[in-house]
PDB file of C-alpha atoms in Angstrom:
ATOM      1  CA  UNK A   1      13.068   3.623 -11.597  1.00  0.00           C
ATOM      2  CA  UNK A   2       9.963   1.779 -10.966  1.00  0.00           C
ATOM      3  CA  UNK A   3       8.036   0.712  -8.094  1.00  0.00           C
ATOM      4  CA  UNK A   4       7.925  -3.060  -8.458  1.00  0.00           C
ATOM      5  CA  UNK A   5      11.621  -2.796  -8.941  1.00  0.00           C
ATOM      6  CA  UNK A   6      11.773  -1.297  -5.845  1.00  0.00           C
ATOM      7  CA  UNK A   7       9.735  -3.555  -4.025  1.00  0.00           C
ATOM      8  CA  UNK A   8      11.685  -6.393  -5.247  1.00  0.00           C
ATOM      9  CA  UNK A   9      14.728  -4.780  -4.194  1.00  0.00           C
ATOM     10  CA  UNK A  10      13.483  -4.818  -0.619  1.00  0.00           C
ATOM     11  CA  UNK A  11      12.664  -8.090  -0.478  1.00  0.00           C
ATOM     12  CA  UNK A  12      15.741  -9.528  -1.617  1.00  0.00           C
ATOM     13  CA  UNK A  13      17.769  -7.474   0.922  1.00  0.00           C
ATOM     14  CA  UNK A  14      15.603  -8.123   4.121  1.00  0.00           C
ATOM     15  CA  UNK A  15      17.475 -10.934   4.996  1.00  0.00           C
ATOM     16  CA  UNK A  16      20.541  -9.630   5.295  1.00  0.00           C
ATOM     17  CA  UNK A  17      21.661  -9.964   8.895  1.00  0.00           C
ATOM     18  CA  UNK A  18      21.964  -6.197   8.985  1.00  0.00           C
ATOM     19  CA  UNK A  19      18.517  -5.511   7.927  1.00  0.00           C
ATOM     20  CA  UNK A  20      17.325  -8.608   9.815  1.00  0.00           C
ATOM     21  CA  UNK A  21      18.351  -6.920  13.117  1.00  0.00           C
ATOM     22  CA  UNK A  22      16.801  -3.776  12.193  1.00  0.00           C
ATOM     23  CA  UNK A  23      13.247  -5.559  11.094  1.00  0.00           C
ATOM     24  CA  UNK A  24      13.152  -7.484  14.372  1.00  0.00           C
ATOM     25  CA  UNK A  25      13.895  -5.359  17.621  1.00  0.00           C
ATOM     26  CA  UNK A  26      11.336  -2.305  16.111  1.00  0.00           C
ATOM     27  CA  UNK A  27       8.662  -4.417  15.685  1.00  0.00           C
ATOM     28  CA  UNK A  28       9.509  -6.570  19.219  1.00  0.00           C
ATOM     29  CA  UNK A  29       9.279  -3.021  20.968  1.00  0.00           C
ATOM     30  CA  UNK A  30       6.487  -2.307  19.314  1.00  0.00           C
ATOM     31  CA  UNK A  31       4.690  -4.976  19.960  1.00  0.00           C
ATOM     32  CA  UNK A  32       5.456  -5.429  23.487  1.00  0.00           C
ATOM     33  CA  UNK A  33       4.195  -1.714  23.761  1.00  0.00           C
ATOM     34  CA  UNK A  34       0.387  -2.177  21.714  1.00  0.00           C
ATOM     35  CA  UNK A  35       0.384  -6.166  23.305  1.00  0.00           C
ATOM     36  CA  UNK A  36       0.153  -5.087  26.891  1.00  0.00           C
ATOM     37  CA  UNK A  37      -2.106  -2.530  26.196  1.00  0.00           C
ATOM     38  CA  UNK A  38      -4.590  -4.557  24.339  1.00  0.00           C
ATOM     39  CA  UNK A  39      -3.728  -7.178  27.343  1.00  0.00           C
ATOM     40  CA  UNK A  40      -4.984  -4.781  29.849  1.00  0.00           C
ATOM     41  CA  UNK A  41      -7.742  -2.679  27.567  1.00  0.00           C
ATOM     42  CA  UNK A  42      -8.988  -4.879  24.494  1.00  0.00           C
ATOM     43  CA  UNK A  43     -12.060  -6.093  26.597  1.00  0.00           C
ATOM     44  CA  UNK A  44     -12.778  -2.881  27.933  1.00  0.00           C
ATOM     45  CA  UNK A  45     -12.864  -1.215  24.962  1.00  0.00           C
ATOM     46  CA  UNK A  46     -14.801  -3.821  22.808  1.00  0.00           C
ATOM     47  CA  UNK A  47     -17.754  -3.635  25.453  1.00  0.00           C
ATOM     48  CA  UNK A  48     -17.603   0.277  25.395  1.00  0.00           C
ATOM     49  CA  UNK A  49     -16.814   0.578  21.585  1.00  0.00           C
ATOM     50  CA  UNK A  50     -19.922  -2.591  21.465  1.00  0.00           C
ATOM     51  CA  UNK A  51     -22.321  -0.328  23.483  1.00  0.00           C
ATOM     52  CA  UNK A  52     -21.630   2.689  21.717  1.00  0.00           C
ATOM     53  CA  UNK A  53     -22.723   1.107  18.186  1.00  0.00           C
ATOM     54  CA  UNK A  54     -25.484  -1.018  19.874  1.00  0.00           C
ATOM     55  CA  UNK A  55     -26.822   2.606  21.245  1.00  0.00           C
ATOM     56  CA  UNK A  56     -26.273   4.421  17.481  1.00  0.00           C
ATOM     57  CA  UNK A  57     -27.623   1.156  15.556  1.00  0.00           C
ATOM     58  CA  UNK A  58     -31.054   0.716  18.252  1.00  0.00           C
ATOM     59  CA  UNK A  59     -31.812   4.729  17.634  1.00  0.00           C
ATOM     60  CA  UNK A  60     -31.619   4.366  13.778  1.00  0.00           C
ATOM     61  CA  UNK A  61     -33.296   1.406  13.469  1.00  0.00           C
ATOM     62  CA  UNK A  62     -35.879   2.105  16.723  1.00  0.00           C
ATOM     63  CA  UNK A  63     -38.459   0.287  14.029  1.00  0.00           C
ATOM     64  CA  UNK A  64     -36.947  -2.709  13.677  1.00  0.00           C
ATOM     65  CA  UNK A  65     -36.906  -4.129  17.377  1.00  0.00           C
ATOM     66  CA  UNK A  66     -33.835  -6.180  16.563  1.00  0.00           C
ATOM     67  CA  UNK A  67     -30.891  -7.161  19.404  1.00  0.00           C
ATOM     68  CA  UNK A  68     -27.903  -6.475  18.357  1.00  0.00           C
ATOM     69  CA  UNK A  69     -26.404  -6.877  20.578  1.00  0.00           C
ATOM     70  CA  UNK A  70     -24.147  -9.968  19.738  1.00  0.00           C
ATOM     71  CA  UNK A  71     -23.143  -8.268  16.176  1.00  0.00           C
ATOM     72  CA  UNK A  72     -22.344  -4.906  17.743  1.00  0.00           C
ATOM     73  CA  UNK A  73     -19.716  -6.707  19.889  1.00  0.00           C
ATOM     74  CA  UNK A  74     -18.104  -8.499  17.088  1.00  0.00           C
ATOM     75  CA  UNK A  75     -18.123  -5.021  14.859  1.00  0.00           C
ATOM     76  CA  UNK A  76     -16.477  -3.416  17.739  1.00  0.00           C
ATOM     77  CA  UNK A  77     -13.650  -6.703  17.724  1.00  0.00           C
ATOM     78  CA  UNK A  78     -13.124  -5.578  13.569  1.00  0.00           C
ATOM     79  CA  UNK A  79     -12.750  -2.093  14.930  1.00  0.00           C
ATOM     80  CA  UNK A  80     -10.257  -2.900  17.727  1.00  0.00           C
ATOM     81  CA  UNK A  81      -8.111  -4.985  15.381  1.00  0.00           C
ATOM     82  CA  UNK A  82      -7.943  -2.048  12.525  1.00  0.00           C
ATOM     83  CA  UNK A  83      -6.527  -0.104  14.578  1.00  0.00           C
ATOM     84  CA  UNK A  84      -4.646  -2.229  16.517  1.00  0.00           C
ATOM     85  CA  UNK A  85      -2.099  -3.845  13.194  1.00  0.00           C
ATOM     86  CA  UNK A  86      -1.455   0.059  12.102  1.00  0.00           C
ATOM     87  CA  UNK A  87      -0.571   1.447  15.464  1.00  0.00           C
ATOM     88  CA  UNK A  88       1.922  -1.589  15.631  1.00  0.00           C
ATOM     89  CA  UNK A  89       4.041  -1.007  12.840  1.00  0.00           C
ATOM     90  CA  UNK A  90       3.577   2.578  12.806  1.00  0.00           C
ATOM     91  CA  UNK A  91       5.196   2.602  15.792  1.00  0.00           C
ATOM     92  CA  UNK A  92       7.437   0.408  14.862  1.00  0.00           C
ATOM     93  CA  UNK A  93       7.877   2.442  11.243  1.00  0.00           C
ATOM     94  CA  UNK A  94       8.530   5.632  13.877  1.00  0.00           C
ATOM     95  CA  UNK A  95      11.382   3.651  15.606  1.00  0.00           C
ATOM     96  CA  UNK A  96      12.683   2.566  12.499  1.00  0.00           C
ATOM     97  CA  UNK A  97      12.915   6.018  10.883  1.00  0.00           C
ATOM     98  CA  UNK A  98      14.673   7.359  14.103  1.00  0.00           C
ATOM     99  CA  UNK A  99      17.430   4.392  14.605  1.00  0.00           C
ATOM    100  CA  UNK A 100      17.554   2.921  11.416  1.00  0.00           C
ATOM    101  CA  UNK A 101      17.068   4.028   8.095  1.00  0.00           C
ATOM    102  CA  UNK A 102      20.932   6.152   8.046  1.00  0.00           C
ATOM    103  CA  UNK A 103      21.955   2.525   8.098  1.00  0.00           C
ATOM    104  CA  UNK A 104      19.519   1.631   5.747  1.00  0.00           C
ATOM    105  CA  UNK A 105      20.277   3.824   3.637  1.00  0.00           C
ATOM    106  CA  UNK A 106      24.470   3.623   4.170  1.00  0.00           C
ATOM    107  CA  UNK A 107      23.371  -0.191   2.786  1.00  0.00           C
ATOM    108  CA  UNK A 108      21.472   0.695  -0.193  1.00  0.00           C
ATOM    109  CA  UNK A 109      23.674   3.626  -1.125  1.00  0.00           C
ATOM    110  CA  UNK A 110      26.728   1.490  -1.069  1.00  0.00           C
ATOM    111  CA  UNK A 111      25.336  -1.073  -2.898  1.00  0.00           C
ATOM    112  CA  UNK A 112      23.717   0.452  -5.475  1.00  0.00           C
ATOM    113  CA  UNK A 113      24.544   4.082  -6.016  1.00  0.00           C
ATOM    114  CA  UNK A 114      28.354   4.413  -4.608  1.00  0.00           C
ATOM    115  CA  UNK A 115      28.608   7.171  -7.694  1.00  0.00           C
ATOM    116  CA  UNK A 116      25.946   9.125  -6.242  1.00  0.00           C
ATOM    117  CA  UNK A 117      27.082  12.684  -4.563  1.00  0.00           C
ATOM    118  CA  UNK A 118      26.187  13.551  -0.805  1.00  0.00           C
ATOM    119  CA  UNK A 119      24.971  16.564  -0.740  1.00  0.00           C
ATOM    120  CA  UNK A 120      23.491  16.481   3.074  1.00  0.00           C
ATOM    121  CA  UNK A 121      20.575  18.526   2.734  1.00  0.00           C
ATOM    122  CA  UNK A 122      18.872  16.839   5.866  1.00  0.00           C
ATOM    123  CA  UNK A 123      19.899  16.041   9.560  1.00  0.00           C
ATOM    124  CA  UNK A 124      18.747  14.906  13.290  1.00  0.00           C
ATOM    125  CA  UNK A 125      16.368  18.423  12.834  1.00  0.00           C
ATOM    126  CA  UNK A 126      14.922  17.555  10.066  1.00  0.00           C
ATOM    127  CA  UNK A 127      14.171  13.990  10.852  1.00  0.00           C
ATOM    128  CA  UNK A 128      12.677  14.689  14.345  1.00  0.00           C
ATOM    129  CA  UNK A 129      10.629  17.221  12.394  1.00  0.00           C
ATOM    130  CA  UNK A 130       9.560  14.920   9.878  1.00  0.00           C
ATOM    131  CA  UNK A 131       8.531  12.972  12.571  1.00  0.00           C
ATOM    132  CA  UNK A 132       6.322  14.918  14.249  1.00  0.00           C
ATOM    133  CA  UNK A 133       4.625  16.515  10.729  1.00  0.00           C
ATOM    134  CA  UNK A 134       3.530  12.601  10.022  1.00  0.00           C
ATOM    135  CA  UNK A 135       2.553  12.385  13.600  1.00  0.00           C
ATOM    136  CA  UNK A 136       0.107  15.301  13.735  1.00  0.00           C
ATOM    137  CA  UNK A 137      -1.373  14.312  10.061  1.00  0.00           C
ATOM    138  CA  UNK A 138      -2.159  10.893  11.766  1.00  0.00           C
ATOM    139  CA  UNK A 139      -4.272  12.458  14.195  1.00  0.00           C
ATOM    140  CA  UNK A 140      -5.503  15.379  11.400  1.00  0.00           C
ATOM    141  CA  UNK A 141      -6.587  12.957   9.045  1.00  0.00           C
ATOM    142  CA  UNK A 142      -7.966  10.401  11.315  1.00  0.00           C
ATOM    143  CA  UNK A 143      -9.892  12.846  13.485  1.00  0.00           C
ATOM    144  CA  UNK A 144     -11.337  14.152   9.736  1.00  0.00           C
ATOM    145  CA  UNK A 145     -12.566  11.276   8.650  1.00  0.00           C
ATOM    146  CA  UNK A 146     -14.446  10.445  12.178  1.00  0.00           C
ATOM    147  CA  UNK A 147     -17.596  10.824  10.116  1.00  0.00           C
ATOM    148  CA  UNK A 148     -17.154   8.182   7.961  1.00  0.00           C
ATOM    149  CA  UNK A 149     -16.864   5.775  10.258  1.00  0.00           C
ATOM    150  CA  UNK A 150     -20.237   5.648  10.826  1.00  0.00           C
ATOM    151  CA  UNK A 151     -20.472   2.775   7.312  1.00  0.00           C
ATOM    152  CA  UNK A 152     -19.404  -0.258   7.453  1.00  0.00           C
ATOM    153  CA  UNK A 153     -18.019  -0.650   4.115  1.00  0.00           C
ATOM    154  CA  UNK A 154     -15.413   2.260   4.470  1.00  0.00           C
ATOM    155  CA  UNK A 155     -13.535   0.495   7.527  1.00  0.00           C
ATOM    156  CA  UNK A 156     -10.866  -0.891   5.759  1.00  0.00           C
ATOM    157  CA  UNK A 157     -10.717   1.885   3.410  1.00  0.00           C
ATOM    158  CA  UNK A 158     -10.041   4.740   5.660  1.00  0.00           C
ATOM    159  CA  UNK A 159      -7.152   3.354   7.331  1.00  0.00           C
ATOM    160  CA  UNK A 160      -5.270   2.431   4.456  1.00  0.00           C
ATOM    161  CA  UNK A 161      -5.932   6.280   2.598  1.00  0.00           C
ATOM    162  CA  UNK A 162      -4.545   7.880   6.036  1.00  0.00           C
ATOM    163  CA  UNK A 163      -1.911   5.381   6.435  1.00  0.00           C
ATOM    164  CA  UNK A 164      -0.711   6.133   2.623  1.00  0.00           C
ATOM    165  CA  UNK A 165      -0.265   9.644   3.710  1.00  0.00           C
ATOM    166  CA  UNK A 166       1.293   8.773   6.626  1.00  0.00           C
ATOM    167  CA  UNK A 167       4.058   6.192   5.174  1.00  0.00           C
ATOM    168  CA  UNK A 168       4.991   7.894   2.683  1.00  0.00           C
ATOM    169  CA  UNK A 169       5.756  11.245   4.542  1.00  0.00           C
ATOM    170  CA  UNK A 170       7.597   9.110   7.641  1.00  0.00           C
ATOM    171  CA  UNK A 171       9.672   7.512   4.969  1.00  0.00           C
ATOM    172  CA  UNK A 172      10.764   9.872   2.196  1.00  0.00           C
ATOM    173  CA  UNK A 173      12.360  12.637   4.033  1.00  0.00           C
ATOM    174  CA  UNK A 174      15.284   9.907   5.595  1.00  0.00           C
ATOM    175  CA  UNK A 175      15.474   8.072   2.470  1.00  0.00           C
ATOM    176  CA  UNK A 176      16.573  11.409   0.820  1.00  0.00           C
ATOM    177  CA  UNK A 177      18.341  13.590   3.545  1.00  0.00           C
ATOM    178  CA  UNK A 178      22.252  12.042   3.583  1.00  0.00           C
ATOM    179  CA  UNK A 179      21.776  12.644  -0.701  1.00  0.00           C
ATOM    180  CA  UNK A 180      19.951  15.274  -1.708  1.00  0.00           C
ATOM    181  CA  UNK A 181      19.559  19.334  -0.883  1.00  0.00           C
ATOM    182  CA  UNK A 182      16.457  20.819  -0.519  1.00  0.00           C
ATOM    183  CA  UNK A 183      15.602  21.660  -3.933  1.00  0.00           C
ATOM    184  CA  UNK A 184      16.399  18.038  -5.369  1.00  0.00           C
ATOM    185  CA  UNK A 185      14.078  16.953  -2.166  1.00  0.00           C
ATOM    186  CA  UNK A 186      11.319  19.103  -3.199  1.00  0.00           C
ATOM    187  CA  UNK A 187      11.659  18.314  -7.211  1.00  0.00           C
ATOM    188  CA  UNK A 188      11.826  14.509  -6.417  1.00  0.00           C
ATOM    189  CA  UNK A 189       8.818  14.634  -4.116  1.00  0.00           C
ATOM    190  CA  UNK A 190       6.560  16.543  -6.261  1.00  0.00           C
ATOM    191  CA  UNK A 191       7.491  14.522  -9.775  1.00  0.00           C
ATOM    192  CA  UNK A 192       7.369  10.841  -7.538  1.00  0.00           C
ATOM    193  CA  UNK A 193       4.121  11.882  -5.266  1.00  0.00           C
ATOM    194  CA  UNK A 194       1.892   9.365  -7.033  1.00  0.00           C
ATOM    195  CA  UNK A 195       4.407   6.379  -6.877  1.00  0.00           C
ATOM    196  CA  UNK A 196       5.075   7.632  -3.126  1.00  0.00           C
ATOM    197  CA  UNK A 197       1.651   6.815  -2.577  1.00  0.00           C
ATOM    198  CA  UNK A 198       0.982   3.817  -3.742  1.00  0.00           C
ATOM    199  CA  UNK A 199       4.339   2.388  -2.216  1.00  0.00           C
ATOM    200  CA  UNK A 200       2.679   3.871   1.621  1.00  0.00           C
ATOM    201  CA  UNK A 201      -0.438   2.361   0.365  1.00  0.00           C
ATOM    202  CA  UNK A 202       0.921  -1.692  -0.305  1.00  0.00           C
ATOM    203  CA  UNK A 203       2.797  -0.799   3.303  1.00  0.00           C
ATOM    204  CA  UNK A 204      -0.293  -0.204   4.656  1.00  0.00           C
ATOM    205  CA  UNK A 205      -1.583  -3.437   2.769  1.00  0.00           C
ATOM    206  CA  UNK A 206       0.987  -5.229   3.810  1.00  0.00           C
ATOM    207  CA  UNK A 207       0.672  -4.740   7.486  1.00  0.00           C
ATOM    208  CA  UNK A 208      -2.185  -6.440   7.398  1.00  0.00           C
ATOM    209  CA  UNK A 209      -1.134  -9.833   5.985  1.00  0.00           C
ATOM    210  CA  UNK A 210      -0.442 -12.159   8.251  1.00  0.00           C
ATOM    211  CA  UNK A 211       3.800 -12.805   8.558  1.00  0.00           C
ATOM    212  CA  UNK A 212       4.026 -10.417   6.004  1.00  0.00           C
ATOM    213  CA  UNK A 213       3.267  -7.407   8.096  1.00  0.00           C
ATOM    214  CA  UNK A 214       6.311  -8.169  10.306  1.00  0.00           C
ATOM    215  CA  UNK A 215       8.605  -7.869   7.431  1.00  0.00           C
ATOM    216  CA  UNK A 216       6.976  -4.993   5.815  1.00  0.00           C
ATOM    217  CA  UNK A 217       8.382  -1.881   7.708  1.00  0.00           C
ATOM    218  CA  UNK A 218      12.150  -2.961   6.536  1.00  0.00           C
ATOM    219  CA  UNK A 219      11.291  -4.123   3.058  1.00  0.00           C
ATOM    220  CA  UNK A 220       9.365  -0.801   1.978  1.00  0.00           C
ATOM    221  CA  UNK A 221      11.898   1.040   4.000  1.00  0.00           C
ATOM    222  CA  UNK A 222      14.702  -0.503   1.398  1.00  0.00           C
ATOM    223  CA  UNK A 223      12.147  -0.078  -1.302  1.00  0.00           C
ATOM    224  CA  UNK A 224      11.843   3.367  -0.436  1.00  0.00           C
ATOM    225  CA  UNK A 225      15.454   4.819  -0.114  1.00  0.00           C
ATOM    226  CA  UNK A 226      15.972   2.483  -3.782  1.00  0.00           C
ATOM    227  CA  UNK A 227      13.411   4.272  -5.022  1.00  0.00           C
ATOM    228  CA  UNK A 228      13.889   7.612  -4.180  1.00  0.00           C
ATOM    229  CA  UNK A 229      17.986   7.292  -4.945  1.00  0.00           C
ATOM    230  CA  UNK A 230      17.210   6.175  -8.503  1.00  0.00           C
ATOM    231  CA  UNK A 231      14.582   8.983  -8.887  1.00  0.00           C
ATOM    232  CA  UNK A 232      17.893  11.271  -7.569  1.00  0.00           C
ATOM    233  CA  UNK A 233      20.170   9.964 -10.062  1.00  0.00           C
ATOM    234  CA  UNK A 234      17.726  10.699 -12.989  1.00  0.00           C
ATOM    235  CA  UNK A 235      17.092  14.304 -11.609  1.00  0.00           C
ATOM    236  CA  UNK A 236      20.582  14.982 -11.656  1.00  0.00           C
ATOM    237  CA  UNK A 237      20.849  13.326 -15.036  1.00  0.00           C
ATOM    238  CA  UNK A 238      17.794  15.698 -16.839  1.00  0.00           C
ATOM    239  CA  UNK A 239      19.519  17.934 -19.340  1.00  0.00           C
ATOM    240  CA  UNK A 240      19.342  21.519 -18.217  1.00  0.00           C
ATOM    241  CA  UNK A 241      19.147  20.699 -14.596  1.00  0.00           C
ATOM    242  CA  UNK A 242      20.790  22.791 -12.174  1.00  0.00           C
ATOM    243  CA  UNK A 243      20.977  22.220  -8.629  1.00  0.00           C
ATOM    244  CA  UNK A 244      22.077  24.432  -5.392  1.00  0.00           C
ATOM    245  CA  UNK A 245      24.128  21.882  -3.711  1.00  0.00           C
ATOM    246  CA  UNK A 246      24.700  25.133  -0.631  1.00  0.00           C
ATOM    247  CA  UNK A 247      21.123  24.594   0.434  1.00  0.00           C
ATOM    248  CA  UNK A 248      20.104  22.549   3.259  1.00  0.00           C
ATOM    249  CA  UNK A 249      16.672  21.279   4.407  1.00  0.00           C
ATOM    250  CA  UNK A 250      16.603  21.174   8.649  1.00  0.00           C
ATOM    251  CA  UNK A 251      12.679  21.584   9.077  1.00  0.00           C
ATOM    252  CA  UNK A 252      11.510  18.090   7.069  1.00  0.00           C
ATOM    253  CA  UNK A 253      11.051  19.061   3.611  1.00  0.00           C
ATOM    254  CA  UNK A 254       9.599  21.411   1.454  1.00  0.00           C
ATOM    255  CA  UNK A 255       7.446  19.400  -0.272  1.00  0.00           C
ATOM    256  CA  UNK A 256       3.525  19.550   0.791  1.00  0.00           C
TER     257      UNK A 256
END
């Protein structure tokens, strides 16, 4: 199973008017969320975020006697508007991995591995756990790279090496739970890690292309559960594999 397969998969089921409903209303709520709070707070923030760097910037460069004042408040804009695309569809990724993907993945499943056995090793539990484990790395990661922050040329790096982390771990658990039991979850993670994160790292990409980004939290959700089903199937296929079908998974998954 590869990833471009995968990918391709997605985009030639988003428009299905199942999938269509389920890439619309997320993102609408999510965008009516972050929209009225940039509304209310963008210009707020840009002047504080502005007069933070201007006081950092006229300290370091106290030699210089240059005003920048007018580039300060244009890096702060940049700032504002990296973090404003990933909060969108994260939030609108978090929605989607709450309401949607069991339907996503009834489609794909149906579709494209009818064959393959249910063996349930996920539920509600496990999701809302999931959930929250993504949620708290967000913050973990993105509070640990504060440092960074502080050059220019890593801005749009350090989102997209969080948001890899994060995409991946939001999206694997559901794509997995209806099929798999815990052991199969942990194999498949552990063998699939480095495709997993390069598939959260185009999502993160892709959020930041214009049109694009709207489609991008169904199409690597499809891409996703294709993925990860296919990299089931050939588990279950290895000779000398056994698996413990009895075991369940109810706190996310046991992969790190």
């Amino acid at each position: 199973m590869s990833i471009a397969r995968s990918l391709l998969y997605g985009v030639g089921h988003v428009f299905h008017p199942r999938m269509l409903w389920l890439m619309i209303w997320p993102m609408l709520v999510a965008l009516a969320i972050w929209g009225g709070a940039a509304l209310f707070l963008w210009g707020k923030l840009a002047l504080q975020i502005a007069e933070w760097l201007r006081s950092g910037l006229d300290y370091a460069l106290s030699w210089a006697h240059v005003d920048l004042g007018a580039a300060t408040l244009v890096a702060a804009n940049v700032l504002l508007f990296i973090a404003f695309v990933p909060l969108v569809y994260l939030t609108a990724l978090f929605i989607l991995s709450l309401f949607g993907m069991e339907q996503m993945v009834d489609y794909v499943a149906s579709r494209s591995y009818p064959a393959l056995e249910r063996r349930r090793g996920g539920g509600i539990a496990g999701t809302g756990w999931n959930s929250l484990v993504a949620f708290v790395g967000l913050i973990f990661f993105f509070l640990l790279s504060v440092p960074f922050w502080v050059f220019p040329p890593l801005w749009p790096i350090i989102p997209l090496v969080v948001l890899a982390w994060v995409n991946q771990r939001l999206l694997r658990y559901d794509a997995l739970a209806e099929h798999a039991d815990s052991q199969e979850m942990g194999r498949v993670f552990r063998d699939r890690r480095g495709a997993l994160y390069i598939l959260g790292l185009l999502l993160g990409l892709a959020a930041y292309v214009p049109i694009l980004g709207f489609f991008a939290p169904v199409v690597f959700g499809l891409a996703f559960i294709h993925y990860l089903l296919g990299a089931l199937e050939e588990t279950r296929i290895t000779p000398g594999y056994q698996a413990h079908p009895n075991k369940s998974l109810d706190r996310g998954n046991a992969a790190p």
